[in-house]
Amino acid sequence: MSTAPAEAVGPLMRGVAVLRALSDADGRAGLGDLVRATGLARSTVDRIAATLARMGYVRLDGPVVTLAPRLMELANAYLGALGLPALLGPLAVQLAEELDESVSLAVPDGDGIRFVHQSTRRRAMSLTFRIGDLLPAERTAPGPLFAAHWTPGQWTAWRERRAADPEGLGFPGVPAGTGDHFEERVDRARAAGSAVDDQLIEPGLIAVAVPLRDPAGVPLCALSVVSHTSRHSAESLREAVLPRLRA
């Protein structure tokens, strides 16, 4: 596999750094603030801001940079480029119709997960997270499936993150919560080849997930069926959908 030369990747990464700093500043920041936030030279930040403005992704008002609506066309472009939504999305839609439950695809990202596809049913479900949001692995059904293959270094990073932020306040896509007994859930997922979320991510929401593996047996993504406690308990959902999920 060929890799892009550093001179091609560098400008992209610097542009992403400026956009991330703007996002962290709630979409509006001075050029000087962006210099401090990114560590880039002022001339570099000026050049990136001017380029982004010409592309319509930001607006410039003197030294103040503001994110522009056109930036939304880039939303989740990286997740879409994975190819999984296009490859597996139609199957997820078919499964959602067959089971009359919502079906999701998720991929690992560090010690968290990101949903890359959701086939929702028409009934109301008060999901607070969106496709692309980073969610803590310990509060999801796919999380234990991915964590079953973590390296010691990944477990160390997870424990450090938990110690610094036990309620997951660094994950704005979900309500605060602890997700206790994660390591026990990982052991159960490793043995069973499936995992359950019993209202860990959101009250009333339950899910069952199975891994989709590469030839080496490592999960590339997880397939989840999501339901509500008004329809199922976690155990009854597992019994109802697990055979079809595995198939």
mmCIF file with all atom_site columns, N, CA and C in Angstrom, residues 212-245:
data_model
loop_
_atom_site.group_PDB
_atom_site.id
_atom_site.type_symbol
_atom_site.label_atom_id
_atom_site.label_alt_id
_atom_site.label_comp_id
_atom_site.label_asym_id
_atom_site.label_entity_id
_atom_site.label_seq_id
_atom_site.pdbx_PDB_ins_code
_atom_site.Cartn_x
_atom_site.Cartn_y
_atom_site.Cartn_z
_atom_site.occupancy
_atom_site.B_iso_or_equiv
_atom_site.pdbx_formal_charge
_atom_site.auth_seq_id
_atom_site.auth_comp_id
_atom_site.auth_asym_id
_atom_site.auth_atom_id
_atom_site.pdbx_PDB_model_num
ATOM 1   N N  . LEU A 1 212 ? -18.101 -7.983  13.365 1.00 0.00 ? 212 LEU A N  1
ATOM 2   C CA . LEU A 1 212 ? -17.796 -8.399  12.001 1.00 0.00 ? 212 LEU A CA 1
ATOM 3   C C  . LEU A 1 212 ? -16.278 -8.363  11.878 1.00 0.00 ? 212 LEU A C  1
ATOM 4   N N  . ARG A 1 213 ? -15.661 -9.509  11.650 1.00 0.00 ? 213 ARG A N  1
ATOM 5   C CA . ARG A 1 213 ? -14.216 -9.661  11.813 1.00 0.00 ? 213 ARG A CA 1
ATOM 6   C C  . ARG A 1 213 ? -13.482 -9.695  10.468 1.00 0.00 ? 213 ARG A C  1
ATOM 7   N N  . ASP A 1 214 ? -12.195 -9.317  10.526 1.00 0.00 ? 214 ASP A N  1
ATOM 8   C CA . ASP A 1 214 ? -11.323 -9.486  9.375  1.00 0.00 ? 214 ASP A CA 1
ATOM 9   C C  . ASP A 1 214 ? -10.793 -10.922 9.353  1.00 0.00 ? 214 ASP A C  1
ATOM 10  N N  . PRO A 1 215 ? -10.037 -11.305 8.323  1.00 0.00 ? 215 PRO A N  1
ATOM 11  C CA . PRO A 1 215 ? -9.570  -12.696 8.255  1.00 0.00 ? 215 PRO A CA 1
ATOM 12  C C  . PRO A 1 215 ? -8.726  -13.128 9.455  1.00 0.00 ? 215 PRO A C  1
ATOM 13  N N  . ALA A 1 216 ? -8.114  -12.184 10.162 1.00 0.00 ? 216 ALA A N  1
ATOM 14  C CA . ALA A 1 216 ? -7.313  -12.525 11.340 1.00 0.00 ? 216 ALA A CA 1
ATOM 15  C C  . ALA A 1 216 ? -8.159  -12.652 12.599 1.00 0.00 ? 216 ALA A C  1
ATOM 16  N N  . GLY A 1 217 ? -9.465  -12.373 12.493 1.00 0.00 ? 217 GLY A N  1
ATOM 17  C CA . GLY A 1 217 ? -10.343 -12.503 13.639 1.00 0.00 ? 217 GLY A CA 1
ATOM 18  C C  . GLY A 1 217 ? -10.523 -11.245 14.452 1.00 0.00 ? 217 GLY A C  1
ATOM 19  N N  . VAL A 1 218 ? -9.946  -10.131 14.016 1.00 0.00 ? 218 VAL A N  1
ATOM 20  C CA . VAL A 1 218 ? -10.065 -8.860  14.731 1.00 0.00 ? 218 VAL A CA 1
ATOM 21  C C  . VAL A 1 218 ? -11.316 -8.119  14.239 1.00 0.00 ? 218 VAL A C  1
ATOM 22  N N  . PRO A 1 219 ? -12.154 -7.596  15.137 1.00 0.00 ? 219 PRO A N  1
ATOM 23  C CA . PRO A 1 219 ? -13.372 -6.907  14.692 1.00 0.00 ? 219 PRO A CA 1
ATOM 24  C C  . PRO A 1 219 ? -13.057 -5.643  13.886 1.00 0.00 ? 219 PRO A C  1
ATOM 25  N N  . LEU A 1 220 ? -13.604 -5.583  12.684 1.00 0.00 ? 220 LEU A N  1
ATOM 26  C CA . LEU A 1 220 ? -13.521 -4.366  11.882 1.00 0.00 ? 220 LEU A CA 1
ATOM 27  C C  . LEU A 1 220 ? -14.614 -3.385  12.277 1.00 0.00 ? 220 LEU A C  1
ATOM 28  N N  . CYS A 1 221 ? -15.781 -3.916  12.588 1.00 0.00 ? 221 CYS A N  1
ATOM 29  C CA . CYS A 1 221 ? -16.902 -3.094  13.021 1.00 0.00 ? 221 CYS A CA 1
ATOM 30  C C  . CYS A 1 221 ? -17.838 -3.985  13.817 1.00 0.00 ? 221 CYS A C  1
ATOM 31  N N  . ALA A 1 222 ? -18.853 -3.386  14.385 1.00 0.00 ? 222 ALA A N  1
ATOM 32  C CA . ALA A 1 222 ? -19.846 -4.131  15.153 1.00 0.00 ? 222 ALA A CA 1
ATOM 33  C C  . ALA A 1 222 ? -21.225 -3.801  14.612 1.00 0.00 ? 222 ALA A C  1
ATOM 34  N N  . LEU A 1 223 ? -22.056 -4.819  14.572 1.00 0.00 ? 223 LEU A N  1
ATOM 35  C CA . LEU A 1 223 ? -23.439 -4.700  14.124 1.00 0.00 ? 223 LEU A CA 1
ATOM 36  C C  . LEU A 1 223 ? -24.338 -4.791  15.348 1.00 0.00 ? 223 LEU A C  1
ATOM 37  N N  . SER A 1 224 ? -25.193 -3.781  15.548 1.00 0.00 ? 224 SER A N  1
ATOM 38  C CA . SER A 1 224 ? -26.034 -3.718  16.742 1.00 0.00 ? 224 SER A CA 1
ATOM 39  C C  . SER A 1 224 ? -27.508 -3.640  16.367 1.00 0.00 ? 224 SER A C  1
ATOM 40  N N  . VAL A 1 225 ? -28.331 -4.271  17.172 1.00 0.00 ? 225 VAL A N  1
ATOM 41  C CA . VAL A 1 225 ? -29.778 -4.055  17.139 1.00 0.00 ? 225 VAL A CA 1
ATOM 42  C C  . VAL A 1 225 ? -30.143 -3.277  18.392 1.00 0.00 ? 225 VAL A C  1
ATOM 43  N N  . VAL A 1 226 ? -30.854 -2.186  18.210 1.00 0.00 ? 226 VAL A N  1
ATOM 44  C CA . VAL A 1 226 ? -31.183 -1.268  19.295 1.00 0.00 ? 226 VAL A CA 1
ATOM 45  C C  . VAL A 1 226 ? -32.692 -1.270  19.509 1.00 0.00 ? 226 VAL A C  1
ATOM 46  N N  . SER A 1 227 ? -33.104 -1.374  20.764 1.00 0.00 ? 227 SER A N  1
ATOM 47  C CA . SER A 1 227 ? -34.531 -1.366  21.074 1.00 0.00 ? 227 SER A CA 1
ATOM 48  C C  . SER A 1 227 ? -34.768 -0.546  22.342 1.00 0.00 ? 227 SER A C  1
ATOM 49  N N  . HIS A 1 228 ? -35.972 -0.652  22.879 1.00 0.00 ? 228 HIS A N  1
ATOM 50  C CA . HIS A 1 228 ? -36.365 0.135   24.042 1.00 0.00 ? 228 HIS A CA 1
ATOM 51  C C  . HIS A 1 228 ? -36.964 -0.796  25.088 1.00 0.00 ? 228 HIS A C  1
ATOM 52  N N  . THR A 1 229 ? -36.835 -0.396  26.342 1.00 0.00 ? 229 THR A N  1
ATOM 53  C CA . THR A 1 229 ? -37.354 -1.230  27.433 1.00 0.00 ? 229 THR A CA 1
ATOM 54  C C  . THR A 1 229 ? -38.868 -1.378  27.395 1.00 0.00 ? 229 THR A C  1
ATOM 55  N N  . SER A 1 230 ? -39.546 -0.537  26.633 1.00 0.00 ? 230 SER A N  1
ATOM 56  C CA . SER A 1 230 ? -40.990 -0.705  26.470 1.00 0.00 ? 230 SER A CA 1
ATOM 57  C C  . SER A 1 230 ? -41.323 -1.901  25.593 1.00 0.00 ? 230 SER A C  1
ATOM 58  N N  . ARG A 1 231 ? -40.332 -2.409  24.863 1.00 0.00 ? 231 ARG A N  1
ATOM 59  C CA . ARG A 1 231 ? -40.542 -3.549  23.969 1.00 0.00 ? 231 ARG A CA 1
ATOM 60  C C  . ARG A 1 231 ? -39.832 -4.808  24.452 1.00 0.00 ? 231 ARG A C  1
ATOM 61  N N  . HIS A 1 232 ? -38.677 -4.639  25.098 1.00 0.00 ? 232 HIS A N  1
ATOM 62  C CA . HIS A 1 232 ? -37.856 -5.782  25.465 1.00 0.00 ? 232 HIS A CA 1
ATOM 63  C C  . HIS A 1 232 ? -37.110 -5.495  26.760 1.00 0.00 ? 232 HIS A C  1
ATOM 64  N N  . SER A 1 233 ? -36.717 -6.574  27.427 1.00 0.00 ? 233 SER A N  1
ATOM 65  C CA . SER A 1 233 ? -35.612 -6.490  28.379 1.00 0.00 ? 233 SER A CA 1
ATOM 66  C C  . SER A 1 233 ? -34.338 -6.765  27.596 1.00 0.00 ? 233 SER A C  1
ATOM 67  N N  . ALA A 1 234 ? -33.193 -6.498  28.209 1.00 0.00 ? 234 ALA A N  1
ATOM 68  C CA . ALA A 1 234 ? -31.935 -6.772  27.522 1.00 0.00 ? 234 ALA A CA 1
ATOM 69  C C  . ALA A 1 234 ? -31.836 -8.251  27.162 1.00 0.00 ? 234 ALA A C  1
ATOM 70  N N  . GLU A 1 235 ? -32.267 -9.124  28.061 1.00 0.00 ? 235 GLU A N  1
ATOM 71  C CA . GLU A 1 235 ? -32.161 -10.555 27.816 1.00 0.00 ? 235 GLU A CA 1
ATOM 72  C C  . GLU A 1 235 ? -33.138 -11.003 26.731 1.00 0.00 ? 235 GLU A C  1
ATOM 73  N N  . SER A 1 236 ? -34.379 -10.489 26.747 1.00 0.00 ? 236 SER A N  1
ATOM 74  C CA . SER A 1 236 ? -35.338 -10.912 25.720 1.00 0.00 ? 236 SER A CA 1
ATOM 75  C C  . SER A 1 236 ? -34.922 -10.385 24.343 1.00 0.00 ? 236 SER A C  1
ATOM 76  N N  . LEU A 1 237 ? -34.304 -9.200  24.300 1.00 0.00 ? 237 LEU A N  1
ATOM 77  C CA . LEU A 1 237 ? -33.811 -8.694  23.019 1.00 0.00 ? 237 LEU A CA 1
ATOM 78  C C  . LEU A 1 237 ? -32.692 -9.591  22.498 1.00 0.00 ? 237 LEU A C  1
ATOM 79  N N  . ARG A 1 238 ? -31.783 -9.975  23.386 1.00 0.00 ? 238 ARG A N  1
ATOM 80  C CA . ARG A 1 238 ? -30.689 -10.847 22.980 1.00 0.00 ? 238 ARG A CA 1
ATOM 81  C C  . ARG A 1 238 ? -31.235 -12.157 22.403 1.00 0.00 ? 238 ARG A C  1
ATOM 82  N N  . GLU A 1 239 ? -32.195 -12.749 23.083 1.00 0.00 ? 239 GLU A N  1
ATOM 83  C CA . GLU A 1 239 ? -32.754 -14.012 22.612 1.00 0.00 ? 239 GLU A CA 1
ATOM 84  C C  . GLU A 1 239 ? -33.490 -13.842 21.279 1.00 0.00 ? 239 GLU A C  1
ATOM 85  N N  . ALA A 1 240 ? -34.130 -12.681 21.106 1.00 0.00 ? 240 ALA A N  1
ATOM 86  C CA . ALA A 1 240 ? -34.946 -12.467 19.908 1.00 0.00 ? 240 ALA A CA 1
ATOM 87  C C  . ALA A 1 240 ? -34.106 -12.189 18.665 1.00 0.00 ? 240 ALA A C  1
ATOM 88  N N  . VAL A 1 241 ? -32.995 -11.477 18.816 1.00 0.00 ? 241 VAL A N  1
ATOM 89  C CA . VAL A 1 241 ? -32.291 -10.985 17.630 1.00 0.00 ? 241 VAL A CA 1
ATOM 90  C C  . VAL A 1 241 ? -30.925 -11.619 17.382 1.00 0.00 ? 241 VAL A C  1
ATOM 91  N N  . LEU A 1 242 ? -30.349 -12.264 18.378 1.00 0.00 ? 242 LEU A N  1
ATOM 92  C CA . LEU A 1 242 ? -28.971 -12.743 18.233 1.00 0.00 ? 242 LEU A CA 1
ATOM 93  C C  . LEU A 1 242 ? -28.806 -13.722 17.067 1.00 0.00 ? 242 LEU A C  1
ATOM 94  N N  . PRO A 1 243 ? -29.710 -14.693 16.857 1.00 0.00 ? 243 PRO A N  1
ATOM 95  C CA . PRO A 1 243 ? -29.523 -15.591 15.707 1.00 0.00 ? 243 PRO A CA 1
ATOM 96  C C  . PRO A 1 243 ? -29.451 -14.850 14.375 1.00 0.00 ? 243 PRO A C  1
ATOM 97  N N  . ARG A 1 244 ? -30.334 -13.852 14.191 1.00 0.00 ? 244 ARG A N  1
ATOM 98  C CA . ARG A 1 244 ? -30.310 -13.105 12.932 1.00 0.00 ? 244 ARG A CA 1
ATOM 99  C C  . ARG A 1 244 ? -29.074 -12.215 12.819 1.00 0.00 ? 244 ARG A C  1
ATOM 100 N N  . LEU A 1 245 ? -28.652 -11.636 13.939 1.00 0.00 ? 245 LEU A N  1
ATOM 101 C CA . LEU A 1 245 ? -27.433 -10.835 13.914 1.00 0.00 ? 245 LEU A CA 1
ATOM 102 C C  . LEU A 1 245 ? -26.246 -11.686 13.462 1.00 0.00 ? 245 LEU A C  1
#
